[in-house]
mmCIF file of N, CA and C in Angstrom:
data_model
loop_
_atom_site.group_PDB
_atom_site.id
_atom_site.type_symbol
_atom_site.label_atom_id
_atom_site.label_comp_id
_atom_site.label_asym_id
_atom_site.label_seq_id
_atom_site.Cartn_x
_atom_site.Cartn_y
_atom_site.Cartn_z
ATOM 1 N N MET A 21 -7.797 -15.466 -66.290
ATOM 2 C CA MET A 21 -7.271 -15.505 -67.637
ATOM 3 C C MET A 21 -5.831 -16.005 -67.622
ATOM 4 N N GLY A 22 -5.069 -15.612 -66.610
ATOM 5 C CA GLY A 22 -3.680 -16.042 -66.511
ATOM 6 C C GLY A 22 -3.558 -17.533 -66.253
ATOM 7 N N LEU A 23 -4.479 -18.088 -65.468
ATOM 8 C CA LEU A 23 -4.452 -19.521 -65.183
ATOM 9 C C LEU A 23 -4.745 -20.336 -66.441
ATOM 10 N N LEU A 24 -5.684 -19.880 -67.236
ATOM 11 C CA LEU A 24 -6.018 -20.570 -68.483
ATOM 12 C C LEU A 24 -4.841 -20.528 -69.461
ATOM 13 N N LYS A 25 -4.173 -19.382 -69.522
ATOM 14 C CA LYS A 25 -3.016 -19.257 -70.407
ATOM 15 C C LYS A 25 -1.892 -20.186 -69.966
ATOM 16 N N THR A 26 -1.659 -20.266 -68.666
ATOM 17 C CA THR A 26 -0.623 -21.156 -68.141
ATOM 18 C C THR A 26 -0.966 -22.613 -68.428
ATOM 19 N N LEU A 27 -2.216 -22.974 -68.251
ATOM 20 C CA LEU A 27 -2.649 -24.342 -68.531
ATOM 21 C C LEU A 27 -2.468 -24.692 -70.012
ATOM 22 N N LEU A 28 -2.811 -23.767 -70.894
ATOM 23 C CA LEU A 28 -2.640 -24.015 -72.324
ATOM 24 C C LEU A 28 -1.170 -24.159 -72.695
ATOM 25 N N ILE A 29 -0.305 -23.376 -72.071
ATOM 26 C CA ILE A 29 1.132 -23.480 -72.352
ATOM 27 C C ILE A 29 1.665 -24.831 -71.901
ATOM 28 N N VAL A 30 1.242 -25.291 -70.732
ATOM 29 C CA VAL A 30 1.692 -26.588 -70.228
ATOM 30 C C VAL A 30 1.226 -27.714 -71.150
ATOM 31 N N VAL A 31 -0.039 -27.666 -71.578
ATOM 32 C CA VAL A 31 -0.568 -28.696 -72.475
ATOM 33 C C VAL A 31 0.167 -28.653 -73.815
ATOM 34 N N GLN A 32 0.475 -27.468 -74.304
ATOM 35 C CA GLN A 32 1.170 -27.354 -75.579
ATOM 36 C C GLN A 32 2.588 -27.915 -75.494
ATOM 37 N N VAL A 33 3.306 -27.619 -74.420
ATOM 38 C CA VAL A 33 4.666 -28.136 -74.274
ATOM 39 C C VAL A 33 4.645 -29.658 -74.148
ATOM 40 N N LEU A 34 3.713 -30.197 -73.365
ATOM 41 C CA LEU A 34 3.629 -31.651 -73.215
ATOM 42 C C LEU A 34 3.265 -32.344 -74.530
ATOM 43 N N SER A 35 2.354 -31.744 -75.282
ATOM 44 C CA SER A 35 1.998 -32.353 -76.566
ATOM 45 C C SER A 35 3.155 -32.248 -77.558
ATOM 46 N N ALA A 36 3.912 -31.179 -77.517
ATOM 47 C CA ALA A 36 5.074 -31.051 -78.405
ATOM 48 C C ALA A 36 6.129 -32.101 -78.068
ATOM 49 N N LEU A 37 6.384 -32.304 -76.780
ATOM 50 C CA LEU A 37 7.345 -33.330 -76.378
ATOM 51 C C LEU A 37 6.847 -34.728 -76.754
ATOM 52 N N GLY A 38 5.553 -34.962 -76.625
ATOM 53 C CA GLY A 38 4.989 -36.250 -77.027
ATOM 54 C C GLY A 38 5.115 -36.491 -78.518
ATOM 55 N N ILE A 39 4.872 -35.450 -79.317
ATOM 56 C CA ILE A 39 5.022 -35.585 -80.770
ATOM 57 C C ILE A 39 6.472 -35.903 -81.126
ATOM 58 N N ILE A 40 7.402 -35.203 -80.491
ATOM 59 C CA ILE A 40 8.820 -35.446 -80.763
ATOM 60 C C ILE A 40 9.186 -36.891 -80.444
ATOM 61 N N GLY A 41 8.759 -37.367 -79.292
ATOM 62 C CA GLY A 41 9.068 -38.739 -78.898
ATOM 63 C C GLY A 41 8.450 -39.771 -79.821
ATOM 64 N N LEU A 42 7.198 -39.565 -80.204
ATOM 65 C CA LEU A 42 6.524 -40.536 -81.078
ATOM 66 C C LEU A 42 7.100 -40.537 -82.489
ATOM 67 N N VAL A 43 7.486 -39.377 -82.984
ATOM 68 C CA VAL A 43 8.081 -39.329 -84.316
ATOM 69 C C VAL A 43 9.444 -40.017 -84.304
ATOM 70 N N LEU A 44 10.197 -39.851 -83.219
ATOM 71 C CA LEU A 44 11.499 -40.516 -83.137
ATOM 72 C C LEU A 44 11.361 -42.031 -82.985
ATOM 73 N N LEU A 45 10.270 -42.504 -82.399
ATOM 74 C CA LEU A 45 10.047 -43.944 -82.280
ATOM 75 C C LEU A 45 9.659 -44.591 -83.600
ATOM 76 N N GLN A 46 9.021 -43.833 -84.463
ATOM 77 C CA GLN A 46 8.568 -44.390 -85.735
ATOM 78 C C GLN A 46 9.742 -44.530 -86.695
ATOM 79 N N HIS A 47 9.659 -45.520 -87.535
ATOM 80 C CA HIS A 47 10.689 -45.761 -88.540
ATOM 81 C C HIS A 47 10.091 -45.571 -89.915
ATOM 82 N N GLY A 48 10.953 -45.621 -90.909
ATOM 83 C CA GLY A 48 10.501 -45.505 -92.289
ATOM 84 C C GLY A 48 9.700 -46.715 -92.701
ATOM 85 N N LYS A 49 9.373 -46.792 -93.977
ATOM 86 C CA LYS A 49 8.551 -47.892 -94.480
ATOM 87 C C LYS A 49 9.292 -49.225 -94.452
ATOM 88 N N GLY A 50 10.627 -49.195 -94.479
ATOM 89 C CA GLY A 50 11.393 -50.426 -94.524
ATOM 90 C C GLY A 50 11.488 -51.133 -93.190
ATOM 91 N N ALA A 51 11.355 -50.426 -92.077
ATOM 92 C CA ALA A 51 11.485 -51.043 -90.755
ATOM 93 C C ALA A 51 10.206 -50.817 -89.969
ATOM 94 N N ASP A 52 9.926 -51.732 -89.059
ATOM 95 C CA ASP A 52 8.745 -51.567 -88.222
ATOM 96 C C ASP A 52 9.159 -51.484 -86.759
ATOM 97 N N MET A 53 8.206 -51.371 -85.881
ATOM 98 C CA MET A 53 8.482 -51.162 -84.467
ATOM 99 C C MET A 53 9.224 -52.341 -83.840
ATOM 100 N N GLY A 54 8.984 -53.517 -84.322
ATOM 101 C CA GLY A 54 9.658 -54.687 -83.773
ATOM 102 C C GLY A 54 11.156 -54.663 -84.023
ATOM 103 N N ALA A 55 11.572 -54.089 -85.151
ATOM 104 C CA ALA A 55 12.999 -54.020 -85.467
ATOM 105 C C ALA A 55 13.723 -53.059 -84.532
ATOM 106 N N ALA A 56 13.031 -52.098 -84.010
ATOM 107 C CA ALA A 56 13.667 -51.132 -83.114
ATOM 108 C C ALA A 56 14.044 -51.780 -81.793
ATOM 109 N N PHE A 57 13.290 -52.775 -81.338
ATOM 110 C CA PHE A 57 13.558 -53.412 -80.048
ATOM 111 C C PHE A 57 14.197 -54.789 -80.203
ATOM 112 N N GLY A 58 14.559 -55.185 -81.417
ATOM 113 C CA GLY A 58 15.286 -56.419 -81.639
ATOM 114 C C GLY A 58 14.445 -57.675 -81.665
ATOM 115 N N SER A 59 13.186 -57.583 -81.921
ATOM 116 C CA SER A 59 12.345 -58.775 -81.986
ATOM 117 C C SER A 59 11.479 -58.710 -83.234
ATOM 118 N N GLY A 60 10.809 -59.772 -83.542
ATOM 119 C CA GLY A 60 9.919 -59.797 -84.700
ATOM 120 C C GLY A 60 8.676 -58.981 -84.442
ATOM 121 N N SER A 61 8.075 -58.467 -85.491
ATOM 122 C CA SER A 61 6.912 -57.603 -85.308
ATOM 123 C C SER A 61 5.683 -58.374 -84.855
ATOM 124 N N SER A 62 5.611 -59.659 -85.173
ATOM 125 C CA SER A 62 4.424 -60.410 -84.775
ATOM 126 C C SER A 62 4.413 -60.671 -83.281
ATOM 127 N N GLY A 63 5.564 -60.591 -82.638
ATOM 128 C CA GLY A 63 5.625 -60.804 -81.200
ATOM 129 C C GLY A 63 5.528 -59.517 -80.409
ATOM 130 N N SER A 64 5.269 -58.407 -81.068
ATOM 131 C CA SER A 64 5.211 -57.131 -80.353
ATOM 132 C C SER A 64 3.889 -56.989 -79.603
ATOM 133 N N LEU A 65 3.815 -55.963 -78.825
ATOM 134 C CA LEU A 65 2.656 -55.738 -77.968
ATOM 135 C C LEU A 65 1.379 -55.492 -78.768
ATOM 136 N N PHE A 66 1.497 -54.804 -79.918
ATOM 137 C CA PHE A 66 0.321 -54.406 -80.667
ATOM 138 C C PHE A 66 0.019 -55.314 -81.857
ATOM 139 N N GLY A 67 0.748 -56.394 -82.054
ATOM 140 C CA GLY A 67 0.514 -57.286 -83.181
ATOM 141 C C GLY A 67 1.382 -56.928 -84.367
ATOM 142 N N ALA A 68 1.095 -57.520 -85.526
ATOM 143 C CA ALA A 68 1.947 -57.344 -86.711
ATOM 144 C C ALA A 68 1.931 -55.916 -87.232
ATOM 145 N N SER A 69 0.765 -55.298 -87.359
ATOM 146 C CA SER A 69 0.708 -53.924 -87.878
ATOM 147 C C SER A 69 0.075 -52.963 -86.870
ATOM 148 N N GLY A 70 -0.182 -53.440 -85.686
ATOM 149 C CA GLY A 70 -0.845 -52.599 -84.686
ATOM 150 C C GLY A 70 0.025 -51.488 -84.149
ATOM 151 N N SER A 71 1.341 -51.708 -84.074
ATOM 152 C CA SER A 71 2.207 -50.676 -83.504
ATOM 153 C C SER A 71 2.281 -49.463 -84.413
ATOM 154 N N ALA A 72 2.337 -49.666 -85.716
ATOM 155 C CA ALA A 72 2.397 -48.541 -86.650
ATOM 156 C C ALA A 72 1.095 -47.745 -86.608
ATOM 157 N N ASN A 73 -0.021 -48.446 -86.567
ATOM 158 C CA ASN A 73 -1.306 -47.746 -86.492
ATOM 159 C C ASN A 73 -1.445 -46.993 -85.177
ATOM 160 N N PHE A 74 -1.026 -47.612 -84.079
ATOM 161 C CA PHE A 74 -1.126 -46.956 -82.775
ATOM 162 C C PHE A 74 -0.255 -45.711 -82.723
ATOM 163 N N LEU A 75 0.976 -45.813 -83.184
ATOM 164 C CA LEU A 75 1.886 -44.670 -83.143
ATOM 165 C C LEU A 75 1.426 -43.546 -84.059
ATOM 166 N N SER A 76 0.949 -43.873 -85.228
ATOM 167 C CA SER A 76 0.509 -42.829 -86.156
ATOM 168 C C SER A 76 -0.776 -42.159 -85.667
ATOM 169 N N ARG A 77 -1.677 -42.930 -85.092
ATOM 170 C CA ARG A 77 -2.912 -42.330 -84.565
ATOM 171 C C ARG A 77 -2.636 -41.465 -83.338
ATOM 172 N N THR A 78 -1.740 -41.918 -82.482
ATOM 173 C CA THR A 78 -1.392 -41.125 -81.308
ATOM 174 C C THR A 78 -0.683 -39.840 -81.711
ATOM 175 N N THR A 79 0.196 -39.930 -82.703
ATOM 176 C CA THR A 79 0.873 -38.730 -83.206
ATOM 177 C C THR A 79 -0.130 -37.748 -83.794
ATOM 178 N N ALA A 80 -1.098 -38.251 -84.538
ATOM 179 C CA ALA A 80 -2.120 -37.385 -85.119
ATOM 180 C C ALA A 80 -2.969 -36.725 -84.031
ATOM 181 N N ALA A 81 -3.302 -37.466 -82.985
ATOM 182 C CA ALA A 81 -4.093 -36.896 -81.887
ATOM 183 C C ALA A 81 -3.298 -35.816 -81.156
ATOM 184 N N LEU A 82 -2.023 -36.069 -80.904
ATOM 185 C CA LEU A 82 -1.193 -35.060 -80.239
ATOM 186 C C LEU A 82 -0.985 -33.835 -81.130
ATOM 187 N N ALA A 83 -0.891 -34.040 -82.427
ATOM 188 C CA ALA A 83 -0.772 -32.904 -83.346
ATOM 189 C C ALA A 83 -2.038 -32.054 -83.316
ATOM 190 N N ALA A 84 -3.195 -32.692 -83.246
ATOM 191 C CA ALA A 84 -4.457 -31.952 -83.160
ATOM 192 C C ALA A 84 -4.527 -31.150 -81.859
ATOM 193 N N VAL A 85 -4.094 -31.758 -80.750
ATOM 194 C CA VAL A 85 -4.069 -31.043 -79.467
ATOM 195 C C VAL A 85 -3.113 -29.856 -79.548
ATOM 196 N N PHE A 86 -1.964 -30.056 -80.187
ATOM 197 C CA PHE A 86 -0.985 -28.982 -80.332
ATOM 198 C C PHE A 86 -1.568 -27.817 -81.126
ATOM 199 N N PHE A 87 -2.260 -28.109 -82.228
ATOM 200 C CA PHE A 87 -2.849 -27.044 -83.045
ATOM 201 C C PHE A 87 -3.961 -26.306 -82.305
ATOM 202 N N VAL A 88 -4.768 -27.033 -81.562
ATOM 203 C CA VAL A 88 -5.861 -26.392 -80.818
ATOM 204 C C VAL A 88 -5.300 -25.481 -79.723
ATOM 205 N N THR A 89 -4.277 -25.942 -79.011
ATOM 206 C CA THR A 89 -3.685 -25.091 -77.978
ATOM 207 C C THR A 89 -2.987 -23.881 -78.593
ATOM 208 N N THR A 90 -2.400 -24.051 -79.766
ATOM 209 C CA THR A 90 -1.779 -22.905 -80.444
ATOM 210 C C THR A 90 -2.826 -21.867 -80.815
ATOM 211 N N LEU A 91 -3.959 -22.308 -81.332
ATOM 212 C CA LEU A 91 -5.033 -21.366 -81.654
ATOM 213 C C LEU A 91 -5.583 -20.690 -80.400
ATOM 214 N N GLY A 92 -5.710 -21.454 -79.312
ATOM 215 C CA GLY A 92 -6.180 -20.868 -78.062
ATOM 216 C C GLY A 92 -5.222 -19.831 -77.515
ATOM 217 N N LEU A 93 -3.934 -20.109 -77.574
ATOM 218 C CA LEU A 93 -2.938 -19.140 -77.107
ATOM 219 C C LEU A 93 -2.914 -17.905 -77.995
ATOM 220 N N THR A 94 -3.133 -18.084 -79.282
ATOM 221 C CA THR A 94 -3.195 -16.934 -80.186
ATOM 222 C C THR A 94 -4.388 -16.052 -79.856
ATOM 223 N N TYR A 95 -5.522 -16.679 -79.588
ATOM 224 C CA TYR A 95 -6.716 -15.910 -79.219
ATOM 225 C C TYR A 95 -6.515 -15.173 -77.906
ATOM 226 N N LEU A 96 -5.948 -15.857 -76.912
ATOM 227 C CA LEU A 96 -5.736 -15.209 -75.621
ATOM 228 C C LEU A 96 -4.672 -14.121 -75.696
ATOM 229 N N GLY A 97 -3.710 -14.291 -76.574
ATOM 230 C CA GLY A 97 -2.670 -13.278 -76.719
ATOM 231 C C GLY A 97 -3.161 -12.018 -77.390
ATOM 232 N N SER A 98 -4.156 -12.136 -78.256
ATOM 233 C CA SER A 98 -4.687 -10.965 -78.946
ATOM 234 C C SER A 98 -5.864 -10.329 -78.208
ATOM 235 N N TYR A 99 -6.321 -10.946 -77.133
ATOM 236 C CA TYR A 99 -7.459 -10.417 -76.376
ATOM 237 C C TYR A 99 -7.013 -9.238 -75.535
ATOM 238 N N LYS A 100 -7.668 -8.098 -75.690
ATOM 239 C CA LYS A 100 -7.369 -6.908 -74.899
ATOM 240 C C LYS A 100 -8.660 -6.457 -74.206
ATOM 241 N N PRO A 101 -8.712 -6.566 -72.885
ATOM 242 C CA PRO A 101 -9.939 -6.152 -72.187
ATOM 243 C C PRO A 101 -10.116 -4.637 -72.253
ATOM 244 N N ALA A 102 -11.363 -4.193 -72.127
ATOM 245 C CA ALA A 102 -11.659 -2.765 -72.144
ATOM 246 C C ALA A 102 -11.097 -2.108 -70.889
ATOM 247 N N ALA A 103 -10.677 -0.871 -71.023
ATOM 248 C CA ALA A 103 -10.131 -0.142 -69.881
ATOM 249 C C ALA A 103 -11.233 0.103 -68.854
ATOM 250 N N ASN A 104 -10.908 -0.047 -67.612
ATOM 251 C CA ASN A 104 -11.873 0.092 -66.545
ATOM 252 C C ASN A 104 -11.313 1.072 -65.525
ATOM 253 N N ILE A 105 -12.134 2.004 -65.069
ATOM 254 C CA ILE A 105 -11.688 2.999 -64.101
ATOM 255 C C ILE A 105 -12.214 2.597 -62.735
ATOM 256 N N GLY A 106 -11.461 1.807 -62.021
ATOM 257 C CA GLY A 106 -11.767 1.441 -60.649
ATOM 258 C C GLY A 106 -13.045 0.636 -60.508
ATOM 259 N N VAL A 107 -13.656 0.778 -59.347
ATOM 260 C CA VAL A 107 -14.842 0.014 -59.006
ATOM 261 C C VAL A 107 -16.074 0.562 -59.721
ATOM 262 N N LEU A 108 -16.090 1.845 -59.996
ATOM 263 C CA LEU A 108 -17.267 2.476 -60.577
ATOM 264 C C LEU A 108 -17.406 2.232 -62.071
ATOM 265 N N GLY A 109 -16.391 1.740 -62.705
ATOM 266 C CA GLY A 109 -16.455 1.521 -64.143
ATOM 267 C C GLY A 109 -16.103 2.778 -64.896
ATOM 268 N N ASN A 110 -16.524 2.869 -66.134
ATOM 269 C CA ASN A 110 -16.233 4.044 -66.947
ATOM 270 C C ASN A 110 -17.072 5.222 -66.485
ATOM 271 N N LEU A 111 -16.435 6.385 -66.418
ATOM 272 C CA LEU A 111 -17.146 7.590 -66.023
ATOM 273 C C LEU A 111 -17.979 8.101 -67.194
ATOM 274 N N PRO A 112 -19.104 8.757 -66.929
ATOM 275 C CA PRO A 112 -19.893 9.332 -68.025
ATOM 276 C C PRO A 112 -19.113 10.432 -68.729
ATOM 277 N N ALA A 113 -19.502 10.760 -69.933
ATOM 278 C CA ALA A 113 -18.790 11.751 -70.731
ATOM 279 C C ALA A 113 -18.865 13.144 -70.108
ATOM 280 N N ALA A 114 -19.933 13.452 -69.369
ATOM 281 C CA ALA A 114 -20.096 14.789 -68.802
ATOM 282 C C ALA A 114 -19.083 15.061 -67.696
ATOM 283 N N THR A 115 -18.616 14.044 -67.004
ATOM 284 C CA THR A 115 -17.691 14.258 -65.902
ATOM 285 C C THR A 115 -16.258 13.878 -66.250
ATOM 286 N N SER A 116 -15.972 13.709 -67.535
ATOM 287 C CA SER A 116 -14.606 13.365 -67.894
ATOM 288 C C SER A 116 -13.695 14.559 -67.643
ATOM 289 N N PRO A 117 -12.423 14.342 -67.385
ATOM 290 C CA PRO A 117 -11.515 15.441 -67.040
ATOM 291 C C PRO A 117 -11.383 16.491 -68.134
ATOM 292 N N SER A 118 -11.474 16.137 -69.392
ATOM 293 C CA SER A 118 -11.303 17.127 -70.460
ATOM 294 C C SER A 118 -12.484 18.105 -70.508
ATOM 295 N N THR A 119 -13.699 17.645 -70.257
ATOM 296 C CA THR A 119 -14.849 18.553 -70.286
ATOM 297 C C THR A 119 -15.019 19.262 -68.954
ATOM 298 N N ALA A 120 -14.502 18.690 -67.858
ATOM 299 C CA ALA A 120 -14.644 19.337 -66.557
ATOM 300 C C ALA A 120 -13.736 20.551 -66.445
ATOM 301 N N SER A 121 -12.615 20.593 -67.132
ATOM 302 C CA SER A 121 -11.705 21.728 -67.020
ATOM 303 C C SER A 121 -12.143 22.890 -67.911
ATOM 304 N N ALA A 122 -12.959 22.662 -68.916
ATOM 305 C CA ALA A 122 -13.388 23.730 -69.818
ATOM 306 C C ALA A 122 -14.248 24.778 -69.121
ATOM 307 N N PRO A 123 -15.268 24.431 -68.321
ATOM 308 C CA PRO A 123 -16.045 25.483 -67.649
ATOM 309 C C PRO A 123 -15.214 26.251 -66.628
ATOM 310 N N ALA A 124 -14.274 25.633 -65.978
ATOM 311 C CA ALA A 124 -13.447 26.336 -65.000
ATOM 312 C C ALA A 124 -12.569 27.366 -65.693
ATOM 313 N N ALA A 125 -12.104 27.069 -66.883
ATOM 314 C CA ALA A 125 -11.274 28.009 -67.621
ATOM 315 C C ALA A 125 -12.100 29.208 -68.085
ATOM 316 N N ALA A 126 -13.392 29.033 -68.293
ATOM 317 C CA ALA A 126 -14.236 30.140 -68.737
ATOM 318 C C ALA A 126 -14.428 31.161 -67.617
ATOM 319 N N GLY A 127 -14.350 30.758 -66.358
ATOM 320 C CA GLY A 127 -14.536 31.678 -65.245
ATOM 321 C C GLY A 127 -13.293 32.489 -64.927
ATOM 322 N N VAL A 128 -12.154 32.120 -65.436
ATOM 323 C CA VAL A 128 -10.909 32.859 -65.181
ATOM 324 C C VAL A 128 -10.873 34.067 -66.106
ATOM 325 N N PRO A 129 -10.616 35.257 -65.557
ATOM 326 C CA PRO A 129 -10.582 36.445 -66.426
ATOM 327 C C PRO A 129 -9.350 36.411 -67.333
ATOM 328 N N ALA A 130 -9.532 36.902 -68.535
ATOM 329 C CA ALA A 130 -8.453 36.943 -69.502
ATOM 330 C C ALA A 130 -7.533 38.113 -69.175
ATOM 331 N N PRO A 131 -6.302 38.076 -69.636
ATOM 332 C CA PRO A 131 -5.413 39.228 -69.416
ATOM 333 C C PRO A 131 -6.006 40.482 -70.032
ATOM 334 N N ALA A 132 -5.614 41.613 -69.482
ATOM 335 C CA ALA A 132 -6.207 42.887 -69.925
ATOM 336 C C ALA A 132 -5.908 43.178 -71.380
ATOM 337 N N SER A 133 -4.775 42.794 -71.859
ATOM 338 C CA SER A 133 -4.418 43.096 -73.241
ATOM 339 C C SER A 133 -5.303 42.340 -74.223
ATOM 340 N N VAL A 134 -5.791 41.198 -73.792
ATOM 341 C CA VAL A 134 -6.623 40.403 -74.674
ATOM 342 C C VAL A 134 -8.093 40.772 -74.491
ATOM 343 N N ALA A 135 -8.520 40.965 -73.232
ATOM 344 C CA ALA A 135 -9.931 41.191 -72.959
ATOM 345 C C ALA A 135 -10.393 42.526 -73.490
ATOM 346 N N ASN A 136 -9.697 43.621 -73.144
ATOM 347 C CA ASN A 136 -10.136 44.960 -73.518
ATOM 348 C C ASN A 136 -8.899 45.845 -73.696
ATOM 349 N N PRO A 137 -8.603 46.251 -74.874
ATOM 350 C CA PRO A 137 -7.394 47.058 -75.063
ATOM 351 C C PRO A 137 -7.458 48.405 -74.355
ATOM 352 N N GLN A 138 -8.640 48.896 -73.976
ATOM 353 C CA GLN A 138 -8.748 50.200 -73.310
ATOM 354 C C GLN A 138 -8.314 50.126 -71.845
ATOM 355 N N ASP A 139 -8.327 48.871 -71.248
ATOM 356 C CA ASP A 139 -7.980 48.719 -69.844
ATOM 357 C C ASP A 139 -6.482 48.661 -69.622
ATOM 358 N N VAL A 140 -5.701 48.639 -70.631
ATOM 359 C CA VAL A 140 -4.252 48.537 -70.483
ATOM 360 C C VAL A 140 -3.706 49.873 -70.071
ATOM 361 N N PRO A 141 -2.910 49.946 -68.964
ATOM 362 C CA PRO A 141 -2.341 51.240 -68.534
ATOM 363 C C PRO A 141 -1.268 51.726 -69.520
ATOM 364 N N LYS A 142 -1.221 53.074 -69.702
ATOM 365 C CA LYS A 142 -0.270 53.630 -70.653
ATOM 366 C C LYS A 142 0.825 54.358 -69.977
#
């Protein structure tokens, strides 16, 4: 369980850093990706409008990964396994410590003042 939690945390941090980087690379509606690197957009790697579509789709995919890992971490954080008593598991109710001490207390004689007022020395 600890390994899965660690893996989810690593994936979440990497996706968060990726989202931050991709959002910072994107520009408003007035500028496109080509303006950021000093060249025309038609000469860019992804074509005239390909860079905006690629960046927005990648950002959306990383956002989906981020949300899924957040839900997974929430589920793992709220998961509480049942208490287990060693190798044998849970003990039956008849041998639990609270019921085992009750019969032993019944065999102990009560003080004389409580058991029989006639037995008290005067």
